[in-house]
Amino acid sequence: MVKIIDGRKIAKEISESLKVKVEDFIKKNKLTPKLAVIIVGEEPASLFYVKMIARSCEKVSIDFEKHNLPGKTSEKELLELIDNLNEDKKVSGIIVQVPLPEQINQERIQEAVNPYKDVDCFNPINMGKLALGKPEFLPCTPYAVYELIRRENIIVEGKHTVIVGRSNIVGKPMTLILLQKEQYANATLTVCHSRTNDLSHYTRQADILIAAVGKPEIIKRDMIKEGAVIIDVGTNEVEGKLVGDVAYEEVLDKASVITPVPGGVGPITNVMLMQNTLKAAEKLVN
Ligand code: NDP
C-alpha cells in the first residue's frame, strides 16, 4: 500500500523542536534571531507568502521585520536598505522577495545580500559553496525535500533518482543536494527539463521521482515505475484548487511513497527557512 507523506505533521514536528532550540539560543546569547523580509510592490502572491513567513516566525519565536517598499523603488534605494540590514547586528537573515520590478536587477540584489545572512541561498557565493559540497545554507524548497527524505528514511543511495526541472530555486539545487557525499544523498541522478526528448523514457526508470515543473499533472500513471517514490514539488492552481505536477489519484496504487499537493513539500519549506534563520544567527555570534 502506498505511504502518503504528511508534510504538515513533519513541519509541525520540526517547528516544535526548532522553537526549543531558538529559545535556548535566546537564553544563551541574550539575542533573538531576526528575519528581515523585503518586498517591493504589492504583488498579492508575494504579500501572502510574506504573511505566511511572519506566521512561521511567530511559531518558533523568531523576530520578523517587514520592509514593504513602493513598486517604484530604485535599485540604489533597495541596495542601501540591504546594506543597512547586512550591517545590523540584530538581523540574522535577509530575504528579498522575488519577482522584483523591472527597474531592479535581480542578480545584483541577490549578490548584495551578505552570504552569512542569505537564508534563501540565492547569493551566487552560497550556490557555489553548495556546488562544491560545502554549503552554508540549503535553499528552502529542496532542503524541505531532503529533510522529508531523511525523516521518512527514504534510501537514495544505490537508487536511480530522476528530477524533472532544473530551475535555480528548485531543480538545480535539488540535484546538488542529492549529489552530496552524505547519508540520504549519494544519488545517481538524471535531470530532465523542457528540452528533454521523451520525458517518460526517463521518468519510468526512476526509483525516486522528484517533480518540480509547474505544469499540472504532467506526470501520468504510465510515466512512473511500479513502486516508485514520488516527491511532488509542483504547486499549480487549477480552477481554484491546488494540484501538483503528478496526477496524484492515478498513481496512488502504483507508487510506494507519495507526497500530496497540498500538504506535502509545501508546509515543510517555510520551516526550513526558520531553520536557516537560526543557523544564520548562530553563525553571527560565533
Ligand atoms: P520554473 O518555471 O522556474 O522551472 C520549471 C522547470 O521545469 C524548468 O527547468 C523547465 O525546463 C521544466 N519544464 C517545463 N516544462 C517542462 C516539460 N514539459 N517537461 C519537462 N520539464 C519541463 O519553476 P520552479 O522551479 O520555480 O517551480 C517548479 C514548481 O514548484 C512550480 O509548480 C512551483 O509553484 C513549485 N514550487 C513549490 C515550492 C514549495 O514550497 N512547494 C517552492 C517553489 C516552487 P527549462 O529549464 O528547460 O525551462
Coordinates of C-alpha atoms and ligand atoms in Angstrom, one line a residue:
M1 CA 0.0 0.0 0.0
V2 CA 1.2 3.5 -0.8
K3 CA 2.6 5.6 2.0
I4 CA 1.2 9.2 1.9
I5 CA 3.7 11.6 3.5
D6 CA 2.1 14.1 5.8
G7 CA 4.1 17.2 5.2
R8 CA 2.0 19.2 7.8
K9 CA 2.9 16.7 10.5
I10 CA 6.6 16.8 9.6
A11 CA 6.5 20.6 9.5
K12 CA 4.8 20.7 13.0
E13 CA 7.4 18.4 14.5
I14 CA 10.3 20.4 13.1
S15 CA 8.7 23.6 14.1
E16 CA 8.2 22.4 17.7
S17 CA 11.8 21.2 18.2
L18 CA 13.1 24.4 16.5
K19 CA 11.2 26.6 18.9
V20 CA 13.0 24.9 21.8
K21 CA 16.4 25.5 20.0
V22 CA 15.5 29.1 19.3
E23 CA 14.6 29.7 23.0
D24 CA 17.8 28.1 24.1
F25 CA 19.7 30.4 21.7
I26 CA 17.9 33.5 23.1
K27 CA 18.7 32.5 26.7
K28 CA 22.4 31.8 25.9
N29 CA 23.1 34.8 23.7
K30 CA 20.6 37.4 25.0
L31 CA 19.7 37.9 21.4
T32 CA 16.6 36.9 19.4
P33 CA 17.2 35.7 15.9
K34 CA 15.5 38.0 13.4
L35 CA 14.4 37.6 9.9
A36 CA 14.1 40.7 7.7
V37 CA 11.9 40.4 4.6
I38 CA 12.0 43.0 1.9
I39 CA 9.1 43.2 -0.5
V40 CA 8.9 45.7 -3.4
G41 CA 5.4 46.5 -4.6
E42 CA 2.1 44.9 -3.8
E43 CA 2.0 41.6 -5.7
P44 CA -0.7 39.6 -3.9
A45 CA 1.1 36.2 -4.1
S46 CA 4.2 37.8 -2.6
L47 CA 2.2 39.6 0.1
F48 CA 0.5 36.3 1.0
Y49 CA 3.8 34.4 1.1
V50 CA 5.3 37.1 3.4
K51 CA 2.3 36.8 5.7
M52 CA 3.0 33.0 5.9
I53 CA 6.6 33.7 6.8
A54 CA 5.6 36.1 9.6
R55 CA 3.3 33.3 11.0
S56 CA 6.1 30.7 10.8
C57 CA 8.5 33.1 12.6
E58 CA 6.0 33.7 15.4
K59 CA 5.5 29.9 15.9
V60 CA 9.2 29.4 16.6
S61 CA 9.9 32.7 18.5
I62 CA 12.0 34.3 15.7
D63 CA 11.5 38.0 15.3
F64 CA 10.1 39.2 12.0
E65 CA 10.7 42.5 10.3
K66 CA 8.9 43.5 7.1
H67 CA 10.1 46.2 4.7
N68 CA 7.4 46.9 2.2
L69 CA 8.8 49.3 -0.4
P70 CA 6.8 51.1 -3.1
G71 CA 6.8 49.5 -6.5
K72 CA 8.7 52.4 -8.0
T73 CA 11.7 51.9 -5.6
S74 CA 15.0 52.3 -7.4
E75 CA 17.8 49.7 -7.4
K76 CA 20.0 52.1 -5.5
E77 CA 17.4 52.6 -2.7
L78 CA 17.0 48.8 -2.4
L79 CA 20.7 48.3 -2.3
E80 CA 21.0 50.9 0.5
L81 CA 18.4 49.1 2.6
I82 CA 20.2 45.7 2.0
D83 CA 23.5 47.4 3.1
N84 CA 21.8 48.6 6.3
L85 CA 20.4 45.1 7.1
N86 CA 23.7 43.5 6.3
E87 CA 25.3 45.7 8.9
D88 CA 22.5 45.4 11.5
K89 CA 23.8 43.0 14.2
K90 CA 20.2 42.3 15.3
V91 CA 19.2 41.0 11.8
S92 CA 20.2 37.3 11.3
G93 CA 18.6 36.6 8.0
I94 CA 17.5 38.6 5.0
I95 CA 15.1 37.7 2.2
V96 CA 14.3 39.8 -0.8
Q97 CA 11.0 38.6 -2.2
V98 CA 11.0 38.0 -6.0
P99 CA 9.8 38.9 -8.6
L100 CA 11.2 42.4 -8.4
P101 CA 10.0 45.3 -10.5
E102 CA 11.7 45.6 -13.9
Q103 CA 13.9 48.7 -12.9
I104 CA 15.7 46.4 -10.4
N105 CA 18.3 43.9 -11.5
Q106 CA 17.5 40.7 -9.5
E107 CA 21.0 39.2 -9.8
R108 CA 22.7 42.4 -8.4
I109 CA 20.3 42.3 -5.5
Q110 CA 20.9 38.7 -4.7
E111 CA 24.7 39.3 -4.8
A112 CA 24.3 42.2 -2.4
V113 CA 22.8 40.1 0.5
N114 CA 25.6 39.2 3.0
P115 CA 26.2 35.4 2.3
Y116 CA 26.0 34.7 6.0
K117 CA 22.5 36.2 6.2
D118 CA 21.4 34.7 2.9
V119 CA 18.8 32.3 4.3
D120 CA 17.2 31.8 0.9
C121 CA 20.6 30.7 -0.5
F122 CA 20.2 32.9 -3.6
N123 CA 23.6 34.6 -3.4
P124 CA 25.9 33.0 -6.1
I125 CA 28.6 32.5 -3.4
N126 CA 26.2 30.2 -1.5
M127 CA 25.1 28.4 -4.6
G128 CA 28.9 27.9 -5.4
K129 CA 29.5 26.5 -2.0
L130 CA 26.6 24.1 -2.4
A131 CA 28.0 23.0 -5.7
L132 CA 31.4 22.3 -4.0
G133 CA 29.7 20.2 -1.4
K134 CA 30.3 22.7 1.4
P135 CA 27.0 24.5 1.8
E136 CA 26.5 27.5 4.1
F137 CA 22.7 27.1 3.7
L138 CA 20.5 24.8 1.7
P139 CA 17.8 26.5 -0.4
C140 CA 14.5 26.1 1.4
T141 CA 12.4 24.0 -1.0
P142 CA 15.0 21.4 -2.0
Y143 CA 16.0 21.5 1.7
A144 CA 12.4 20.5 2.6
V145 CA 12.6 17.6 0.1
Y146 CA 15.9 16.5 1.6
E147 CA 14.5 16.7 5.1
L148 CA 11.5 14.6 4.3
I149 CA 13.7 12.1 2.6
R150 CA 15.7 11.8 5.8
R151 CA 12.8 11.8 8.2
E152 CA 10.9 9.1 6.1
N153 CA 14.1 7.1 5.8
I154 CA 14.0 7.1 2.0
I155 CA 17.1 5.4 0.8
V156 CA 18.5 7.4 -2.2
E157 CA 22.0 5.8 -2.4
G158 CA 22.2 3.0 -4.9
K159 CA 18.9 4.0 -6.5
H160 CA 18.1 6.0 -9.6
T161 CA 16.7 9.5 -8.9
V162 CA 15.1 11.5 -11.7
I163 CA 14.5 15.2 -11.1
V164 CA 12.2 16.9 -13.6
G165 CA 13.0 20.6 -13.5
R166 CA 16.3 22.5 -13.4
S167 CA 15.4 25.9 -12.0
N168 CA 17.9 27.8 -9.8
I169 CA 15.4 27.7 -7.0
V170 CA 14.3 24.0 -7.0
G171 CA 15.6 21.6 -9.6
K172 CA 19.3 22.6 -9.8
P173 CA 20.0 22.9 -6.0
M174 CA 18.0 19.7 -5.5
T175 CA 20.5 18.0 -7.8
L176 CA 23.4 19.4 -5.9
I177 CA 22.0 18.4 -2.5
L178 CA 21.4 14.8 -3.5
L179 CA 24.9 14.6 -5.1
Q180 CA 26.5 15.4 -1.7
K181 CA 28.5 12.7 -0.1
E182 CA 26.1 12.4 2.7
Q183 CA 23.7 9.9 4.1
Y184 CA 20.4 10.1 2.4
A185 CA 22.2 11.6 -0.6
N186 CA 24.9 10.0 -2.7
A187 CA 22.3 9.9 -5.5
T188 CA 22.7 8.6 -9.0
L189 CA 20.8 11.2 -11.0
T190 CA 19.1 12.1 -14.2
V191 CA 17.8 15.7 -14.6
C192 CA 15.1 16.4 -17.1
H193 CA 13.7 19.7 -18.4
S194 CA 11.7 21.2 -21.2
R195 CA 14.2 20.2 -23.8
T196 CA 14.3 16.6 -22.8
N197 CA 13.1 14.3 -25.6
D198 CA 10.7 11.6 -24.4
L199 CA 10.3 12.6 -20.8
S200 CA 8.6 9.3 -19.9
H201 CA 11.6 7.3 -21.0
Y202 CA 13.5 8.7 -18.1
T203 CA 10.7 9.0 -15.5
R204 CA 9.8 5.3 -16.0
Q205 CA 13.3 4.5 -14.8
A206 CA 13.0 6.5 -11.6
D207 CA 13.2 4.7 -8.3
I208 CA 12.7 8.2 -6.8
L209 CA 11.0 10.8 -8.9
I210 CA 11.1 14.4 -8.0
A211 CA 8.8 16.7 -10.0
A212 CA 9.4 20.4 -10.0
V213 CA 7.9 21.6 -13.2
G214 CA 5.0 23.8 -12.6
K215 CA 2.7 22.0 -15.1
P216 CA -0.5 20.5 -13.5
E217 CA -0.4 16.7 -13.5
I218 CA 2.2 16.4 -16.3
I219 CA 3.4 13.1 -14.7
K220 CA 0.8 10.5 -15.6
R221 CA 0.4 6.9 -14.3
D222 CA 2.1 5.3 -17.3
M223 CA 5.2 7.6 -16.7
I224 CA 6.2 6.1 -13.4
K225 CA 7.8 2.8 -12.3
E226 CA 5.9 0.4 -10.1
G227 CA 6.9 1.0 -6.5
A228 CA 8.5 4.4 -7.2
V229 CA 8.9 7.1 -4.5
I230 CA 7.1 10.2 -5.9
I231 CA 8.0 13.6 -4.5
D232 CA 5.8 16.3 -6.0
V233 CA 7.1 19.9 -5.5
G234 CA 4.7 21.4 -8.1
T235 CA 2.0 23.7 -6.9
N236 CA -0.4 24.7 -9.6
E237 CA -3.7 26.4 -9.3
V238 CA -6.4 24.8 -11.4
E239 CA -10.0 26.1 -11.1
G240 CA -9.3 27.5 -7.7
K241 CA -7.7 24.2 -6.4
L242 CA -4.1 23.4 -5.8
V243 CA -2.7 20.5 -7.7
G244 CA 0.8 19.1 -8.1
D245 CA 2.8 18.1 -11.2
V246 CA 1.9 14.5 -10.7
A247 CA -1.6 13.0 -11.5
Y248 CA -2.0 12.1 -7.8
E249 CA -5.1 9.9 -7.9
E250 CA -3.9 8.0 -11.0
V251 CA -0.5 7.0 -9.5
L252 CA -1.7 6.2 -5.9
D253 CA -1.9 2.4 -6.4
K254 CA 1.4 2.3 -8.4
A255 CA 3.7 4.4 -6.2
S256 CA 5.2 3.1 -2.9
V257 CA 5.5 6.6 -1.3
I258 CA 4.0 9.9 -2.4
T259 CA 3.8 13.5 -1.2
P260 CA 0.4 15.1 -1.7
V261 CA -0.3 18.6 -3.0
P262 CA -1.3 20.5 -0.9
G263 CA 0.1 19.1 2.4
G264 CA 3.4 17.6 1.2
V265 CA 6.6 19.5 0.5
G266 CA 4.9 23.0 0.8
P267 CA 4.4 23.2 4.5
I268 CA 8.0 22.0 5.2
T269 CA 9.5 24.7 3.1
N270 CA 8.8 27.6 5.4
V271 CA 10.0 25.7 8.4
M272 CA 13.4 25.1 6.7
L273 CA 13.6 28.9 6.3
M274 CA 13.2 29.2 10.0
Q275 CA 15.9 26.6 10.5
N276 CA 18.2 28.6 8.2
T277 CA 17.5 31.7 10.1
L278 CA 18.5 30.1 13.4
K279 CA 21.7 28.8 11.7
A280 CA 22.5 32.3 10.4
A281 CA 22.0 33.7 14.0
E282 CA 24.4 31.0 15.3
K283 CA 27.0 31.9 12.7
L284 CA 26.8 35.5 13.5
V285 CA 27.5 35.0 17.3
N286 CA 30.3 32.5 16.7
Ligands
NDP1 P1 10.4 27.1 -13.1 O1 9.4 27.5 -14.0 O2 11.5 28.1 -12.8 O3 11.1 25.8 -13.6 C1 10.4 24.8 -14.2 C2 11.3 23.7 -14.7 O4 10.5 22.7 -15.3 C3 12.3 24.2 -15.8 O5 13.6 23.6 -15.6 C4 11.7 23.7 -17.1 O6 12.6 23.5 -18.1 C5 11.0 22.5 -16.7 N1 9.9 22.1 -17.6 C6 8.9 23.0 -18.0 N2 8.1 22.3 -18.9 C7 8.6 21.0 -18.9 C8 8.1 19.9 -19.6 N3 7.1 19.9 -20.4 N4 8.9 18.7 -19.5 C9 9.9 18.7 -18.6 N5 10.4 19.8 -17.9 C10 9.7 20.9 -18.1 O7 9.7 26.6 -11.8 P2 10.2 26.4 -10.3 O8 11.4 25.5 -10.3 O9 10.4 27.7 -9.6 O10 9.0 25.7 -9.6 C11 8.6 24.4 -10.1 C12 7.2 24.1 -9.4 O11 7.5 24.0 -8.0 C13 6.1 25.1 -9.5 O12 4.9 24.5 -9.6 C14 6.2 26.0 -8.3 O13 5.0 26.6 -7.9 C15 6.6 24.9 -7.3 N6 7.3 25.4 -6.1 C16 6.9 24.9 -4.9 C17 7.5 25.3 -3.8 C18 7.1 24.7 -2.5 O14 7.4 25.1 -1.4 N7 6.4 23.5 -2.5 C19 8.5 26.4 -3.8 C20 9.0 26.7 -5.1 C21 8.4 26.3 -6.2 P3 13.6 24.6 -18.7 O15 14.7 24.8 -17.7 O16 14.1 24.0 -20.0 O17 12.7 25.8 -18.9

